[in-house]
């Protein structure tokens, strides 16, 4: 149960940070990169704790690798723009 | 907690659905980002018509709702209240989404206004349809009170949550 509370708190903090970055005067490339990084960390938390993959090593590695590839694609498309 | 295959938690068919949905939304988001390369100014101007503050509130609603659904799995004896709370936040998400769509309609914005809005309506509308389905699933599994059903329903809800945390920054903030 405490793991779920930590996951929810982590998601809430990352969402708050995303809002702060979006409202800040930070230059667009850096702001966008931080926003994507926060989204990546949030997706990891949902996989690991809400979907209970933290203790399932094989599937966890595969899914997190797939997520990392997808985020790398988004970072690339954002960076090129 | 049931285990269908090789330690993967829950029902394997729900995981197949989760992978399929993530592939569909992932492709949609990647195409959205690729189109943005062709018209960065048009996409940036179109994005100004969105309401990111309300979408941010919707993020908090969904991640909290996901927490409630996960609590229903961990506390089967209290599953109904946890699932009811999760479904209620889902309804609030839809109320805000409906306001957002009404706001766009009042501005005269439609599918055909710009490629940005075509993908905005497709991605957020398809996601909202999943929220509607998810609420129905949470109600049904709460009614059956079967732990395996509750776990499967919660997994669907987490998939909806997962899609939103990726969709929100790409469509509303970048």
CSV table of C-alpha atoms in Angstrom, one decimal:
chain,number,residue,atom,x,y,z
A,1,UNK,CA,0.0,0.0,0.0
A,2,UNK,CA,2.8,2.4,0.9
A,3,UNK,CA,4.3,1.8,-2.6
A,4,UNK,CA,1.1,3.0,-4.2
A,5,UNK,CA,1.0,6.1,-2.0
A,6,UNK,CA,4.6,6.8,-3.0
A,7,UNK,CA,3.7,6.3,-6.7
A,8,UNK,CA,0.7,8.6,-6.4
A,9,UNK,CA,2.9,11.3,-4.6
A,10,UNK,CA,5.5,10.9,-7.3
A,11,UNK,CA,3.0,11.3,-10.1
A,12,UNK,CA,1.5,14.4,-8.3
A,13,UNK,CA,4.9,16.0,-7.8
A,14,UNK,CA,5.9,15.3,-11.5
A,15,UNK,CA,2.6,16.8,-12.6
A,16,UNK,CA,3.2,19.9,-10.5
A,17,UNK,CA,6.7,20.2,-11.9
A,18,UNK,CA,5.3,19.9,-15.4
A,19,UNK,CA,2.9,22.8,-14.7
A,20,UNK,CA,5.7,24.9,-13.3
A,21,UNK,CA,8.0,24.3,-16.3
A,22,UNK,CA,5.1,25.0,-18.7
A,23,UNK,CA,4.4,28.4,-16.9
A,24,UNK,CA,8.1,29.3,-16.6
A,25,UNK,CA,10.1,31.5,-18.8
A,26,UNK,CA,12.5,28.6,-19.6
A,27,UNK,CA,13.5,28.5,-23.3
A,28,UNK,CA,11.3,26.2,-25.3
A,29,UNK,CA,13.8,23.4,-26.1
A,30,UNK,CA,14.7,23.0,-22.4
A,31,UNK,CA,11.1,23.4,-21.2
A,32,UNK,CA,9.9,20.8,-23.7
A,33,UNK,CA,12.7,18.4,-22.9
A,34,UNK,CA,11.9,18.6,-19.1
A,35,UNK,CA,8.2,18.2,-19.8
A,36,UNK,CA,8.9,15.0,-21.9
A,37,UNK,CA,11.2,13.8,-19.2
A,38,UNK,CA,8.5,14.2,-16.6
A,39,UNK,CA,6.0,12.3,-18.8
A,40,UNK,CA,8.5,9.5,-19.2
A,41,UNK,CA,9.0,9.2,-15.4
A,42,UNK,CA,5.2,9.3,-14.9
A,43,UNK,CA,4.7,6.5,-17.4
A,44,UNK,CA,7.4,4.5,-15.7
A,45,UNK,CA,5.6,4.9,-12.3
A,46,UNK,CA,2.3,3.8,-13.8
A,47,UNK,CA,3.9,0.7,-15.3
A,48,UNK,CA,5.9,-0.2,-12.2
A,49,UNK,CA,3.4,0.5,-9.4
A,50,UNK,CA,-0.1,0.9,-10.7
A,51,UNK,CA,0.3,-1.9,-13.2
A,52,UNK,CA,2.4,-3.9,-10.7
A,53,UNK,CA,5.4,-4.7,-12.9
A,54,UNK,CA,8.0,-3.7,-10.3
A,55,UNK,CA,8.6,-7.3,-9.3
A,56,UNK,CA,8.2,-8.9,-12.8
A,57,UNK,CA,11.7,-8.5,-14.1
A,58,UNK,CA,11.5,-9.9,-17.6
A,59,UNK,CA,8.3,-8.1,-18.7
A,60,UNK,CA,9.3,-5.0,-16.8
A,61,UNK,CA,12.6,-4.7,-18.7
A,62,UNK,CA,10.9,-5.2,-22.1
A,63,UNK,CA,8.1,-2.7,-21.5
A,64,UNK,CA,10.4,-0.1,-20.0
A,65,UNK,CA,12.7,-0.6,-23.0
A,66,UNK,CA,9.8,-0.1,-25.4
A,67,UNK,CA,8.7,3.0,-23.5
A,68,UNK,CA,12.3,4.4,-23.6
A,69,UNK,CA,12.4,3.9,-27.4
A,70,UNK,CA,9.1,5.7,-27.8
A,71,UNK,CA,10.2,8.6,-25.6
A,72,UNK,CA,13.5,8.7,-27.6
A,73,UNK,CA,11.4,9.1,-30.8
A,74,UNK,CA,9.3,11.9,-29.2
A,75,UNK,CA,12.5,13.6,-28.0
A,76,UNK,CA,14.0,13.4,-31.5
A,77,UNK,CA,10.9,14.7,-33.2
A,78,UNK,CA,10.7,17.5,-30.7
A,79,UNK,CA,14.4,18.3,-30.9
A,80,UNK,CA,14.4,18.4,-34.7
A,81,UNK,CA,11.5,20.9,-34.6
B,1,UNK,CA,-3.6,-11.3,-7.5
B,2,UNK,CA,-3.9,-13.8,-10.4
B,3,UNK,CA,-1.1,-14.6,-12.7
B,4,UNK,CA,-1.9,-15.5,-16.3
B,5,UNK,CA,1.5,-16.1,-17.8
B,6,UNK,CA,5.2,-15.9,-16.8
B,7,UNK,CA,4.6,-13.7,-13.8
B,8,UNK,CA,2.7,-11.0,-15.8
B,9,UNK,CA,0.1,-9.8,-13.3
B,10,UNK,CA,-3.6,-10.1,-14.2
B,11,UNK,CA,-5.2,-11.5,-17.4
B,12,UNK,CA,-3.1,-11.9,-20.5
B,13,UNK,CA,-5.9,-10.7,-22.7
B,14,UNK,CA,-6.0,-7.4,-20.9
B,15,UNK,CA,-2.3,-7.0,-21.5
B,16,UNK,CA,-2.8,-7.7,-25.2
B,17,UNK,CA,-5.4,-5.0,-25.2
B,18,UNK,CA,-3.1,-2.6,-23.3
B,19,UNK,CA,-0.2,-3.2,-25.8
B,20,UNK,CA,-2.7,-2.7,-28.7
B,21,UNK,CA,-4.0,0.5,-27.3
B,22,UNK,CA,-0.6,1.9,-26.5
B,23,UNK,CA,0.5,1.1,-30.1
B,24,UNK,CA,-2.5,3.0,-31.5
B,25,UNK,CA,-2.1,6.0,-29.3
B,26,UNK,CA,1.7,5.9,-29.7
B,27,UNK,CA,1.4,5.9,-33.5
B,28,UNK,CA,-1.1,8.8,-33.3
B,29,UNK,CA,1.2,10.9,-31.0
B,30,UNK,CA,4.3,10.2,-33.2
B,31,UNK,CA,2.4,11.2,-36.4
B,32,UNK,CA,1.2,14.4,-34.5
B,33,UNK,CA,4.8,15.2,-33.7
B,34,UNK,CA,6.0,14.5,-37.2
B,35,UNK,CA,3.3,16.8,-38.7
B,36,UNK,CA,4.4,19.5,-36.3
B,37,UNK,CA,7.8,19.4,-38.0
B,38,UNK,CA,6.1,20.5,-41.2
B,39,UNK,CA,4.2,23.4,-39.7
B,40,UNK,CA,5.7,24.4,-36.4
B,41,UNK,CA,4.2,27.9,-36.4
B,42,UNK,CA,0.7,26.7,-37.3
B,43,UNK,CA,0.8,24.1,-34.6
B,44,UNK,CA,2.1,26.6,-32.0
B,45,UNK,CA,-0.7,29.1,-32.9
B,46,UNK,CA,-3.4,26.4,-32.8
B,47,UNK,CA,-2.2,25.2,-29.4
B,48,UNK,CA,-2.9,28.6,-27.9
B,49,UNK,CA,-6.6,27.8,-28.3
B,50,UNK,CA,-6.3,24.9,-25.8
B,51,UNK,CA,-6.9,25.1,-22.1
B,52,UNK,CA,-3.8,23.5,-20.6
B,53,UNK,CA,-4.8,24.4,-17.0
B,54,UNK,CA,-8.0,22.3,-17.2
B,55,UNK,CA,-6.0,19.5,-18.9
B,56,UNK,CA,-3.6,19.7,-15.9
B,57,UNK,CA,-6.5,19.4,-13.5
B,58,UNK,CA,-7.6,16.4,-15.5
B,59,UNK,CA,-4.1,14.8,-15.1
B,60,UNK,CA,-4.5,15.1,-11.3
B,61,UNK,CA,-8.0,13.6,-11.5
B,62,UNK,CA,-6.8,10.6,-13.5
B,63,UNK,CA,-3.6,9.8,-11.5
B,64,UNK,CA,-5.7,10.0,-8.3
B,65,UNK,CA,-8.4,7.9,-9.9
B,66,UNK,CA,-5.7,5.3,-10.9
B,67,UNK,CA,-4.5,5.3,-7.2
B,68,UNK,CA,-8.1,4.6,-6.1
B,69,UNK,CA,-8.4,1.7,-8.6
B,70,UNK,CA,-5.1,0.2,-7.5
B,71,UNK,CA,-6.3,0.5,-3.8
B,72,UNK,CA,-9.4,-1.5,-4.8
B,73,UNK,CA,-7.1,-4.3,-6.0
B,74,UNK,CA,-5.1,-4.3,-2.8
B,75,UNK,CA,-8.1,-4.0,-0.5
B,76,UNK,CA,-10.8,-6.3,-1.9
B,77,UNK,CA,-13.0,-5.9,1.1
B,78,UNK,CA,-13.2,-2.1,0.4
B,79,UNK,CA,-13.2,-2.5,-3.4
B,80,UNK,CA,-16.6,-1.0,-4.0
B,81,UNK,CA,-15.9,2.4,-2.4
B,82,UNK,CA,-12.5,2.6,-4.0
B,83,UNK,CA,-13.9,1.8,-7.4
B,84,UNK,CA,-16.8,4.2,-6.9
B,85,UNK,CA,-14.3,6.9,-6.1
B,86,UNK,CA,-12.2,6.1,-9.1
B,87,UNK,CA,-15.3,6.1,-11.4
B,88,UNK,CA,-16.5,9.4,-9.9
B,89,UNK,CA,-13.1,11.1,-10.7
B,90,UNK,CA,-13.5,9.6,-14.2
B,91,UNK,CA,-16.9,11.3,-14.6
B,92,UNK,CA,-15.3,14.6,-13.4
B,93,UNK,CA,-12.6,14.1,-16.1
B,94,UNK,CA,-15.3,13.8,-18.7
B,95,UNK,CA,-17.2,16.9,-17.4
B,96,UNK,CA,-14.0,19.0,-17.9
B,97,UNK,CA,-13.4,17.3,-21.3
B,98,UNK,CA,-16.9,18.2,-22.4
B,99,UNK,CA,-16.4,21.8,-21.3
B,100,UNK,CA,-13.1,21.8,-23.3
B,101,UNK,CA,-14.8,20.5,-26.5
B,102,UNK,CA,-17.7,23.0,-26.0
B,103,UNK,CA,-15.1,25.8,-25.7
B,104,UNK,CA,-13.5,24.8,-29.0
B,105,UNK,CA,-16.9,24.6,-30.6
B,106,UNK,CA,-17.8,28.1,-29.4
B,107,UNK,CA,-14.6,29.4,-31.0
B,108,UNK,CA,-15.7,27.7,-34.3
B,109,UNK,CA,-12.9,25.2,-34.1
B,110,UNK,CA,-13.6,21.9,-35.8
B,111,UNK,CA,-11.7,18.9,-37.3
B,112,UNK,CA,-11.2,20.8,-40.5
B,113,UNK,CA,-9.7,24.0,-38.9
B,114,UNK,CA,-6.2,22.7,-38.9
B,115,UNK,CA,-4.2,19.4,-38.8
B,116,UNK,CA,-3.5,20.2,-35.2
B,117,UNK,CA,-7.2,20.2,-34.3
B,118,UNK,CA,-7.9,17.1,-36.3
B,119,UNK,CA,-5.4,15.2,-34.2
B,120,UNK,CA,-6.5,17.0,-31.0
B,121,UNK,CA,-10.1,15.8,-31.6
B,122,UNK,CA,-9.0,12.3,-32.7
B,123,UNK,CA,-6.5,11.7,-29.8
B,124,UNK,CA,-8.4,13.3,-27.0
B,125,UNK,CA,-11.8,12.1,-28.3
B,126,UNK,CA,-10.6,8.5,-28.6
B,127,UNK,CA,-9.1,8.8,-25.1
B,128,UNK,CA,-12.3,10.2,-23.7
B,129,UNK,CA,-14.2,7.2,-25.3
B,130,UNK,CA,-11.8,4.9,-23.3
B,131,UNK,CA,-12.6,6.9,-20.2
B,132,UNK,CA,-16.3,6.2,-20.8
B,133,UNK,CA,-15.6,2.5,-21.3
B,134,UNK,CA,-13.4,2.4,-18.3
B,135,UNK,CA,-16.0,3.9,-16.0
B,136,UNK,CA,-18.5,1.3,-17.3
B,137,UNK,CA,-15.9,-1.5,-16.6
B,138,UNK,CA,-15.2,-0.2,-13.1
B,139,UNK,CA,-18.9,-0.2,-12.3
B,140,UNK,CA,-19.3,-3.8,-13.6
B,141,UNK,CA,-16.3,-5.2,-11.8
B,142,UNK,CA,-17.4,-3.4,-8.6
B,143,UNK,CA,-20.8,-5.0,-9.0
B,144,UNK,CA,-19.3,-8.5,-9.4
B,145,UNK,CA,-16.7,-8.0,-6.5
B,146,UNK,CA,-14.6,-10.8,-7.9
B,147,UNK,CA,-10.9,-10.0,-7.2
B,148,UNK,CA,-9.7,-11.2,-10.6
B,149,UNK,CA,-12.3,-9.1,-12.4
B,150,UNK,CA,-11.4,-6.1,-10.2
B,151,UNK,CA,-7.7,-6.5,-11.1
B,152,UNK,CA,-8.5,-6.7,-14.8
B,153,UNK,CA,-10.8,-3.6,-14.6
B,154,UNK,CA,-8.1,-1.7,-12.8
B,155,UNK,CA,-5.6,-2.6,-15.4
B,156,UNK,CA,-7.8,-1.1,-18.1
B,157,UNK,CA,-8.1,2.0,-16.1
B,158,UNK,CA,-4.3,2.3,-15.6
B,159,UNK,CA,-3.9,2.0,-19.4
B,160,UNK,CA,-6.3,5.0,-19.8
B,161,UNK,CA,-4.2,6.8,-17.2
B,162,UNK,CA,-0.9,5.9,-18.9
B,163,UNK,CA,-2.1,7.1,-22.3
B,164,UNK,CA,-3.2,10.4,-20.8
B,165,UNK,CA,0.2,11.2,-19.1
B,166,UNK,CA,1.8,10.8,-22.6
B,167,UNK,CA,-0.9,12.5,-24.6
B,168,UNK,CA,-1.2,15.6,-22.3
B,169,UNK,CA,2.3,17.0,-22.7
B,170,UNK,CA,2.5,16.3,-26.4
B,171,UNK,CA,-0.8,17.8,-27.4
B,172,UNK,CA,-1.1,20.6,-24.8
B,173,UNK,CA,2.3,21.7,-23.7
B,174,UNK,CA,5.1,21.2,-26.3
